[in-house]
Amino acid sequence: MNKIQVRIPSRYVDRVAIVYDIDNTLLDVSERLVRSMIEAGGDPIHGLSKMPLDRRRRFWSIFLSNKYIHLDKPDLKAIEDVNKKYDSGYIIILLTGRPEYMRKDTIRQLERYAVKYHILIMRPNNNRDPDYIYKPMVMEALIQKGINVVEYHEDDIKTIEKISKLFPTIKVYRHDASKSNISKLF
């Protein structure tokens, strides 16, 4: 597995942590996705797989911008879960595939929906790895830094499968904020 640098304040080392994704885990991003798909010239019903490469690139540049971030809706059940665990003393780490240039608006969004967390890890601007590659690298870096991750919450099935395989002692939960559904997979 490739190496990725993660900065963790020393006060969180040797503490029990829970990791949450943001998009479609804590927030329903379906409206932003549809609007971005339409603007890129795609068909939301058939998704990205039917789009030519240039339109897929355009879609990602729109979706991974702050243009339609205001369309995201909170998953109140998932946010309540995060906040209860935060209040219980767990270290809450938000690990998102959103690029670093979205940090300011992401923090505003998390504040608006009263999401409690300790650490927000965002994808480096130059990283183009898919989540199922990028997020396990970050998890490995967290563990190497002495973070005791006991749960991982995510919507993407490929990422879930990879995390479950690489870190079998971590309880992994699948979310789908667009359906307000949380289920334990592994």
PDB file of N, CA and C in Angstrom, residues 61-145:
ATOM      1  N   SER A  61     -15.379  17.668 -11.855  1.00  0.00           N
ATOM      2  CA  SER A  61     -14.929  19.030 -11.530  1.00  0.00           C
ATOM      3  C   SER A  61     -16.081  19.866 -10.962  1.00  0.00           C
ATOM      4  N   ILE A  62     -17.302  19.605 -11.403  1.00  0.00           N
ATOM      5  CA  ILE A  62     -18.469  20.324 -10.866  1.00  0.00           C
ATOM      6  C   ILE A  62     -18.842  19.771  -9.498  1.00  0.00           C
ATOM      7  N   PHE A  63     -18.957  18.440  -9.403  1.00  0.00           N
ATOM      8  CA  PHE A  63     -19.373  17.806  -8.150  1.00  0.00           C
ATOM      9  C   PHE A  63     -18.384  18.094  -7.025  1.00  0.00           C
ATOM     10  N   LEU A  64     -17.095  18.046  -7.341  1.00  0.00           N
ATOM     11  CA  LEU A  64     -16.065  18.308  -6.332  1.00  0.00           C
ATOM     12  C   LEU A  64     -15.670  19.782  -6.341  1.00  0.00           C
ATOM     13  N   SER A  65     -16.689  20.617  -6.368  1.00  0.00           N
ATOM     14  CA  SER A  65     -16.513  22.056  -6.212  1.00  0.00           C
ATOM     15  C   SER A  65     -17.544  22.505  -5.181  1.00  0.00           C
ATOM     16  N   ASN A  66     -17.507  23.751  -4.839  1.00  0.00           N
ATOM     17  CA  ASN A  66     -18.463  24.274  -3.866  1.00  0.00           C
ATOM     18  C   ASN A  66     -19.735  24.815  -4.513  1.00  0.00           C
ATOM     19  N   LYS A  67     -19.844  24.678  -5.819  1.00  0.00           N
ATOM     20  CA  LYS A  67     -20.950  25.279  -6.565  1.00  0.00           C
ATOM     21  C   LYS A  67     -22.321  24.834  -6.058  1.00  0.00           C
ATOM     22  N   TYR A  68     -22.503  23.533  -5.839  1.00  0.00           N
ATOM     23  CA  TYR A  68     -23.810  23.012  -5.427  1.00  0.00           C
ATOM     24  C   TYR A  68     -23.800  22.409  -4.022  1.00  0.00           C
ATOM     25  N   ILE A  69     -22.777  22.705  -3.244  1.00  0.00           N
ATOM     26  CA  ILE A  69     -22.670  22.124  -1.905  1.00  0.00           C
ATOM     27  C   ILE A  69     -23.874  22.512  -1.027  1.00  0.00           C
ATOM     28  N   HIS A  70     -24.475  23.649  -1.336  1.00  0.00           N
ATOM     29  CA  HIS A  70     -25.638  24.110  -0.562  1.00  0.00           C
ATOM     30  C   HIS A  70     -26.845  23.188  -0.731  1.00  0.00           C
ATOM     31  N   LEU A  71     -26.820  22.295  -1.707  1.00  0.00           N
ATOM     32  CA  LEU A  71     -27.927  21.370  -1.935  1.00  0.00           C
ATOM     33  C   LEU A  71     -27.857  20.133  -1.031  1.00  0.00           C
ATOM     34  N   ASP A  72     -26.715  19.905  -0.391  1.00  0.00           N
ATOM     35  CA  ASP A  72     -26.570  18.737   0.485  1.00  0.00           C
ATOM     36  C   ASP A  72     -27.515  18.856   1.680  1.00  0.00           C
ATOM     37  N   LYS A  73     -28.061  17.719   2.084  1.00  0.00           N
ATOM     38  CA  LYS A  73     -28.999  17.666   3.214  1.00  0.00           C
ATOM     39  C   LYS A  73     -28.414  16.787   4.318  1.00  0.00           C
ATOM     40  N   PRO A  74     -28.631  17.154   5.568  1.00  0.00           N
ATOM     41  CA  PRO A  74     -28.089  16.348   6.662  1.00  0.00           C
ATOM     42  C   PRO A  74     -28.872  15.045   6.834  1.00  0.00           C
ATOM     43  N   ASP A  75     -28.169  13.983   7.194  1.00  0.00           N
ATOM     44  CA  ASP A  75     -28.815  12.752   7.639  1.00  0.00           C
ATOM     45  C   ASP A  75     -28.853  12.870   9.163  1.00  0.00           C
ATOM     46  N   LEU A  76     -29.990  13.260   9.683  1.00  0.00           N
ATOM     47  CA  LEU A  76     -30.103  13.573  11.109  1.00  0.00           C
ATOM     48  C   LEU A  76     -29.798  12.378  12.003  1.00  0.00           C
ATOM     49  N   LYS A  77     -30.184  11.187  11.569  1.00  0.00           N
ATOM     50  CA  LYS A  77     -29.907   9.977  12.351  1.00  0.00           C
ATOM     51  C   LYS A  77     -28.403   9.722  12.447  1.00  0.00           C
ATOM     52  N   ALA A  78     -27.699   9.846  11.337  1.00  0.00           N
ATOM     53  CA  ALA A  78     -26.250   9.635  11.327  1.00  0.00           C
ATOM     54  C   ALA A  78     -25.533  10.717  12.136  1.00  0.00           C
ATOM     55  N   ILE A  79     -25.975  11.950  12.005  1.00  0.00           N
ATOM     56  CA  ILE A  79     -25.350  13.045  12.762  1.00  0.00           C
ATOM     57  C   ILE A  79     -25.601  12.871  14.256  1.00  0.00           C
ATOM     58  N   GLU A  80     -26.785  12.425  14.625  1.00  0.00           N
ATOM     59  CA  GLU A  80     -27.074  12.144  16.032  1.00  0.00           C
ATOM     60  C   GLU A  80     -26.136  11.048  16.556  1.00  0.00           C
ATOM     61  N   ASP A  81     -25.886  10.015  15.737  1.00  0.00           N
ATOM     62  CA  ASP A  81     -24.971   8.933  16.103  1.00  0.00           C
ATOM     63  C   ASP A  81     -23.559   9.465  16.340  1.00  0.00           C
ATOM     64  N   VAL A  82     -23.067  10.290  15.413  1.00  0.00           N
ATOM     65  CA  VAL A  82     -21.735  10.891  15.557  1.00  0.00           C
ATOM     66  C   VAL A  82     -21.656  11.702  16.841  1.00  0.00           C
ATOM     67  N   ASN A  83     -22.643  12.554  17.056  1.00  0.00           N
ATOM     68  CA  ASN A  83     -22.608  13.450  18.215  1.00  0.00           C
ATOM     69  C   ASN A  83     -22.684  12.690  19.539  1.00  0.00           C
ATOM     70  N   LYS A  84     -23.450  11.619  19.586  1.00  0.00           N
ATOM     71  CA  LYS A  84     -23.517  10.790  20.807  1.00  0.00           C
ATOM     72  C   LYS A  84     -22.156  10.149  21.084  1.00  0.00           C
ATOM     73  N   LYS A  85     -21.514   9.661  20.035  1.00  0.00           N
ATOM     74  CA  LYS A  85     -20.208   9.029  20.220  1.00  0.00           C
ATOM     75  C   LYS A  85     -19.153  10.057  20.615  1.00  0.00           C
ATOM     76  N   TYR A  86     -19.243  11.241  20.061  1.00  0.00           N
ATOM     77  CA  TYR A  86     -18.344  12.340  20.444  1.00  0.00           C
ATOM     78  C   TYR A  86     -18.537  12.644  21.936  1.00  0.00           C
ATOM     79  N   ASP A  87     -19.804  12.799  22.338  1.00  0.00           N
ATOM     80  CA  ASP A  87     -20.114  13.104  23.737  1.00  0.00           C
ATOM     81  C   ASP A  87     -19.718  11.984  24.689  1.00  0.00           C
ATOM     82  N   SER A  88     -19.631  10.754  24.180  1.00  0.00           N
ATOM     83  CA  SER A  88     -19.222   9.602  24.996  1.00  0.00           C
ATOM     84  C   SER A  88     -17.709   9.487  25.141  1.00  0.00           C
ATOM     85  N   GLY A  89     -16.965  10.350  24.475  1.00  0.00           N
ATOM     86  CA  GLY A  89     -15.519  10.364  24.643  1.00  0.00           C
ATOM     87  C   GLY A  89     -14.710   9.776  23.504  1.00  0.00           C
ATOM     88  N   TYR A  90     -15.372   9.290  22.479  1.00  0.00           N
ATOM     89  CA  TYR A  90     -14.631   8.789  21.319  1.00  0.00           C
ATOM     90  C   TYR A  90     -14.030   9.950  20.528  1.00  0.00           C
ATOM     91  N   ILE A  91     -12.879   9.698  19.917  1.00  0.00           N
ATOM     92  CA  ILE A  91     -12.308  10.655  18.988  1.00  0.00           C
ATOM     93  C   ILE A  91     -13.044  10.443  17.663  1.00  0.00           C
ATOM     94  N   ILE A  92     -13.607  11.497  17.121  1.00  0.00           N
ATOM     95  CA  ILE A  92     -14.342  11.415  15.855  1.00  0.00           C
ATOM     96  C   ILE A  92     -13.461  11.989  14.757  1.00  0.00           C
ATOM     97  N   ILE A  93     -13.202  11.136  13.759  1.00  0.00           N
ATOM     98  CA  ILE A  93     -12.403  11.529  12.605  1.00  0.00           C
ATOM     99  C   ILE A  93     -13.305  11.483  11.385  1.00  0.00           C
ATOM    100  N   LEU A  94     -13.399  12.589  10.692  1.00  0.00           N
ATOM    101  CA  LEU A  94     -14.130  12.634   9.433  1.00  0.00           C
ATOM    102  C   LEU A  94     -13.112  12.483   8.320  1.00  0.00           C
ATOM    103  N   LEU A  95     -13.305  11.445   7.502  1.00  0.00           N
ATOM    104  CA  LEU A  95     -12.403  11.143   6.390  1.00  0.00           C
ATOM    105  C   LEU A  95     -13.216  11.237   5.112  1.00  0.00           C
ATOM    106  N   THR A  96     -12.910  12.237   4.309  1.00  0.00           N
ATOM    107  CA  THR A  96     -13.706  12.472   3.107  1.00  0.00           C
ATOM    108  C   THR A  96     -12.843  12.429   1.847  1.00  0.00           C
ATOM    109  N   GLY A  97     -13.484  12.065   0.753  1.00  0.00           N
ATOM    110  CA  GLY A  97     -12.834  12.119  -0.552  1.00  0.00           C
ATOM    111  C   GLY A  97     -12.883  13.509  -1.154  1.00  0.00           C
ATOM    112  N   ARG A  98     -13.548  14.439  -0.476  1.00  0.00           N
ATOM    113  CA  ARG A  98     -13.569  15.820  -0.964  1.00  0.00           C
ATOM    114  C   ARG A  98     -12.148  16.367  -0.961  1.00  0.00           C
ATOM    115  N   PRO A  99     -11.789  17.126  -1.993  1.00  0.00           N
ATOM    116  CA  PRO A  99     -10.430  17.682  -2.032  1.00  0.00           C
ATOM    117  C   PRO A  99     -10.239  18.807  -1.013  1.00  0.00           C
ATOM    118  N   GLU A 100      -8.991  19.012  -0.661  1.00  0.00           N
ATOM    119  CA  GLU A 100      -8.609  20.017   0.338  1.00  0.00           C
ATOM    120  C   GLU A 100      -9.167  21.400   0.010  1.00  0.00           C
ATOM    121  N   TYR A 101      -9.272  21.759  -1.275  1.00  0.00           N
ATOM    122  CA  TYR A 101      -9.768  23.091  -1.622  1.00  0.00           C
ATOM    123  C   TYR A 101     -11.235  23.297  -1.224  1.00  0.00           C
ATOM    124  N   MET A 102     -11.923  22.244  -0.817  1.00  0.00           N
ATOM    125  CA  MET A 102     -13.313  22.370  -0.339  1.00  0.00           C
ATOM    126  C   MET A 102     -13.395  22.494   1.193  1.00  0.00           C
ATOM    127  N   ARG A 103     -12.263  22.569   1.863  1.00  0.00           N
ATOM    128  CA  ARG A 103     -12.223  22.546   3.330  1.00  0.00           C
ATOM    129  C   ARG A 103     -13.092  23.641   3.962  1.00  0.00           C
ATOM    130  N   LYS A 104     -12.916  24.878   3.536  1.00  0.00           N
ATOM    131  CA  LYS A 104     -13.619  26.003   4.168  1.00  0.00           C
ATOM    132  C   LYS A 104     -15.142  25.799   4.113  1.00  0.00           C
ATOM    133  N   ASP A 105     -15.668  25.464   2.943  1.00  0.00           N
ATOM    134  CA  ASP A 105     -17.107  25.268   2.810  1.00  0.00           C
ATOM    135  C   ASP A 105     -17.574  23.990   3.497  1.00  0.00           C
ATOM    136  N   THR A 106     -16.720  22.984   3.538  1.00  0.00           N
ATOM    137  CA  THR A 106     -17.071  21.749   4.244  1.00  0.00           C
ATOM    138  C   THR A 106     -17.193  22.022   5.741  1.00  0.00           C
ATOM    139  N   ILE A 107     -16.263  22.765   6.298  1.00  0.00           N
ATOM    140  CA  ILE A 107     -16.323  23.103   7.726  1.00  0.00           C
ATOM    141  C   ILE A 107     -17.583  23.922   8.015  1.00  0.00           C
ATOM    142  N   ARG A 108     -17.884  24.887   7.169  1.00  0.00           N
ATOM    143  CA  ARG A 108     -19.123  25.669   7.337  1.00  0.00           C
ATOM    144  C   ARG A 108     -20.350  24.764   7.322  1.00  0.00           C
ATOM    145  N   GLN A 109     -20.359  23.825   6.402  1.00  0.00           N
ATOM    146  CA  GLN A 109     -21.471  22.888   6.271  1.00  0.00           C
ATOM    147  C   GLN A 109     -21.604  22.023   7.534  1.00  0.00           C
ATOM    148  N   LEU A 110     -20.501  21.510   8.030  1.00  0.00           N
ATOM    149  CA  LEU A 110     -20.524  20.687   9.242  1.00  0.00           C
ATOM    150  C   LEU A 110     -20.991  21.506  10.448  1.00  0.00           C
ATOM    151  N   GLU A 111     -20.568  22.746  10.524  1.00  0.00           N
ATOM    152  CA  GLU A 111     -21.024  23.632  11.604  1.00  0.00           C
ATOM    153  C   GLU A 111     -22.525  23.892  11.495  1.00  0.00           C
ATOM    154  N   ARG A 112     -23.007  24.134  10.282  1.00  0.00           N
ATOM    155  CA  ARG A 112     -24.434  24.404  10.061  1.00  0.00           C
ATOM    156  C   ARG A 112     -25.294  23.249  10.560  1.00  0.00           C
ATOM    157  N   TYR A 113     -24.816  22.024  10.363  1.00  0.00           N
ATOM    158  CA  TYR A 113     -25.584  20.854  10.773  1.00  0.00           C
ATOM    159  C   TYR A 113     -25.161  20.315  12.134  1.00  0.00           C
ATOM    160  N   ALA A 114     -24.327  21.075  12.847  1.00  0.00           N
ATOM    161  CA  ALA A 114     -23.910  20.767  14.218  1.00  0.00           C
ATOM    162  C   ALA A 114     -23.267  19.392  14.350  1.00  0.00           C
ATOM    163  N   VAL A 115     -22.402  19.054  13.386  1.00  0.00           N
ATOM    164  CA  VAL A 115     -21.663  17.795  13.451  1.00  0.00           C
ATOM    165  C   VAL A 115     -20.449  18.005  14.354  1.00  0.00           C
ATOM    166  N   LYS A 116     -20.343  17.177  15.389  1.00  0.00           N
ATOM    167  CA  LYS A 116     -19.209  17.257  16.315  1.00  0.00           C
ATOM    168  C   LYS A 116     -18.102  16.316  15.838  1.00  0.00           C
ATOM    169  N   TYR A 117     -16.890  16.829  15.792  1.00  0.00           N
ATOM    170  CA  TYR A 117     -15.755  16.006  15.374  1.00  0.00           C
ATOM    171  C   TYR A 117     -14.474  16.618  15.910  1.00  0.00           C
ATOM    172  N   HIS A 118     -13.421  15.811  15.899  1.00  0.00           N
ATOM    173  CA  HIS A 118     -12.113  16.275  16.345  1.00  0.00           C
ATOM    174  C   HIS A 118     -11.173  16.561  15.185  1.00  0.00           C
ATOM    175  N   ILE A 119     -11.209  15.685  14.168  1.00  0.00           N
ATOM    176  CA  ILE A 119     -10.263  15.772  13.063  1.00  0.00           C
ATOM    177  C   ILE A 119     -11.024  15.652  11.746  1.00  0.00           C
ATOM    178  N   LEU A 120     -10.692  16.513  10.795  1.00  0.00           N
ATOM    179  CA  LEU A 120     -11.246  16.444   9.449  1.00  0.00           C
ATOM    180  C   LEU A 120     -10.088  16.184   8.484  1.00  0.00           C
ATOM    181  N   ILE A 121     -10.120  15.010   7.840  1.00  0.00           N
ATOM    182  CA  ILE A 121      -9.077  14.650   6.878  1.00  0.00           C
ATOM    183  C   ILE A 121      -9.686  14.723   5.485  1.00  0.00           C
ATOM    184  N   MET A 122      -9.104  15.571   4.656  1.00  0.00           N
ATOM    185  CA  MET A 122      -9.577  15.753   3.286  1.00  0.00           C
ATOM    186  C   MET A 122      -8.495  15.299   2.323  1.00  0.00           C
ATOM    187  N   ARG A 123      -8.920  14.885   1.151  1.00  0.00           N
ATOM    188  CA  ARG A 123      -8.015  14.395   0.117  1.00  0.00           C
ATOM    189  C   ARG A 123      -7.084  15.528  -0.338  1.00  0.00           C
ATOM    190  N   PRO A 124      -5.792  15.245  -0.460  1.00  0.00           N
ATOM    191  CA  PRO A 124      -4.892  16.264  -1.020  1.00  0.00           C
ATOM    192  C   PRO A 124      -5.365  16.659  -2.426  1.00  0.00           C
ATOM    193  N   ASN A 125      -5.225  17.921  -2.760  1.00  0.00           N
ATOM    194  CA  ASN A 125      -5.720  18.423  -4.048  1.00  0.00           C
ATOM    195  C   ASN A 125      -5.169  17.666  -5.252  1.00  0.00           C
ATOM    196  N   ASN A 126      -3.951  17.164  -5.154  1.00  0.00           N
ATOM    197  CA  ASN A 126      -3.337  16.483  -6.296  1.00  0.00           C
ATOM    198  C   ASN A 126      -3.592  14.977  -6.303  1.00  0.00           C
ATOM    199  N   ASN A 127      -4.353  14.452  -5.352  1.00  0.00           N
ATOM    200  CA  ASN A 127      -4.604  13.012  -5.272  1.00  0.00           C
ATOM    201  C   ASN A 127      -5.839  12.655  -6.090  1.00  0.00           C
ATOM    202  N   ARG A 128      -5.675  11.740  -7.024  1.00  0.00           N
ATOM    203  CA  ARG A 128      -6.776  11.304  -7.891  1.00  0.00           C
ATOM    204  C   ARG A 128      -7.124   9.833  -7.672  1.00  0.00           C
ATOM    205  N   ASP A 129      -6.580   9.232  -6.616  1.00  0.00           N
ATOM    206  CA  ASP A 129      -6.894   7.834  -6.335  1.00  0.00           C
ATOM    207  C   ASP A 129      -8.374   7.683  -6.029  1.00  0.00           C
ATOM    208  N   PRO A 130      -8.975   6.580  -6.448  1.00  0.00           N
ATOM    209  CA  PRO A 130     -10.361   6.334  -6.041  1.00  0.00           C
ATOM    210  C   PRO A 130     -10.413   6.136  -4.520  1.00  0.00           C
ATOM    211  N   ASP A 131     -11.575   6.369  -3.941  1.00  0.00           N
ATOM    212  CA  ASP A 131     -11.727   6.245  -2.486  1.00  0.00           C
ATOM    213  C   ASP A 131     -11.254   4.900  -1.959  1.00  0.00           C
ATOM    214  N   TYR A 132     -11.506   3.815  -2.701  1.00  0.00           N
ATOM    215  CA  TYR A 132     -11.129   2.493  -2.205  1.00  0.00           C
ATOM    216  C   TYR A 132      -9.608   2.287  -2.171  1.00  0.00           C
ATOM    217  N   ILE A 133      -8.861   3.200  -2.767  1.00  0.00           N
ATOM    218  CA  ILE A 133      -7.395   3.204  -2.656  1.00  0.00           C
ATOM    219  C   ILE A 133      -6.975   4.247  -1.611  1.00  0.00           C
ATOM    220  N   TYR A 134      -7.506   5.456  -1.749  1.00  0.00           N
ATOM    221  CA  TYR A 134      -7.101   6.578  -0.892  1.00  0.00           C
ATOM    222  C   TYR A 134      -7.451   6.342   0.592  1.00  0.00           C
ATOM    223  N   LYS A 135      -8.687   5.978   0.870  1.00  0.00           N
ATOM    224  CA  LYS A 135      -9.117   5.872   2.270  1.00  0.00           C
ATOM    225  C   LYS A 135      -8.402   4.767   3.045  1.00  0.00           C
ATOM    226  N   PRO A 136      -8.170   3.575   2.466  1.00  0.00           N
ATOM    227  CA  PRO A 136      -7.362   2.594   3.207  1.00  0.00           C
ATOM    228  C   PRO A 136      -5.939   3.084   3.502  1.00  0.00           C
ATOM    229  N   MET A 137      -5.361   3.878   2.593  1.00  0.00           N
ATOM    230  CA  MET A 137      -4.030   4.443   2.864  1.00  0.00           C
ATOM    231  C   MET A 137      -4.089   5.368   4.081  1.00  0.00           C
ATOM    232  N   VAL A 138      -5.151   6.170   4.170  1.00  0.00           N
ATOM    233  CA  VAL A 138      -5.299   7.065   5.317  1.00  0.00           C
ATOM    234  C   VAL A 138      -5.513   6.247   6.594  1.00  0.00           C
ATOM    235  N   MET A 139      -6.330   5.218   6.508  1.00  0.00           N
ATOM    236  CA  MET A 139      -6.565   4.363   7.683  1.00  0.00           C
ATOM    237  C   MET A 139      -5.260   3.746   8.165  1.00  0.00           C
ATOM    238  N   GLU A 140      -4.456   3.272   7.237  1.00  0.00           N
ATOM    239  CA  GLU A 140      -3.149   2.706   7.598  1.00  0.00           C
ATOM    240  C   GLU A 140      -2.291   3.759   8.295  1.00  0.00           C
ATOM    241  N   ALA A 141      -2.286   4.979   7.775  1.00  0.00           N
ATOM    242  CA  ALA A 141      -1.504   6.065   8.383  1.00  0.00           C
ATOM    243  C   ALA A 141      -2.011   6.385   9.792  1.00  0.00           C
ATOM    244  N   LEU A 142      -3.328   6.380   9.979  1.00  0.00           N
ATOM    245  CA  LEU A 142      -3.897   6.642  11.314  1.00  0.00           C
ATOM    246  C   LEU A 142      -3.436   5.577  12.309  1.00  0.00           C
ATOM    247  N   ILE A 143      -3.525   4.331  11.897  1.00  0.00           N
ATOM    248  CA  ILE A 143      -3.136   3.222  12.772  1.00  0.00           C
ATOM    249  C   ILE A 143      -1.640   3.296  13.080  1.00  0.00           C
ATOM    250  N   GLN A 144      -0.832   3.628  12.066  1.00  0.00           N
ATOM    251  CA  GLN A 144       0.607   3.768  12.278  1.00  0.00           C
ATOM    252  C   GLN A 144       0.936   4.891  13.261  1.00  0.00           C
ATOM    253  N   LYS A 145       0.072   5.908  13.306  1.00  0.00           N
ATOM    254  CA  LYS A 145       0.281   7.039  14.226  1.00  0.00           C
ATOM    255  C   LYS A 145      -0.202   6.721  15.637  1.00  0.00           C
TER     256      LYS A 145
END
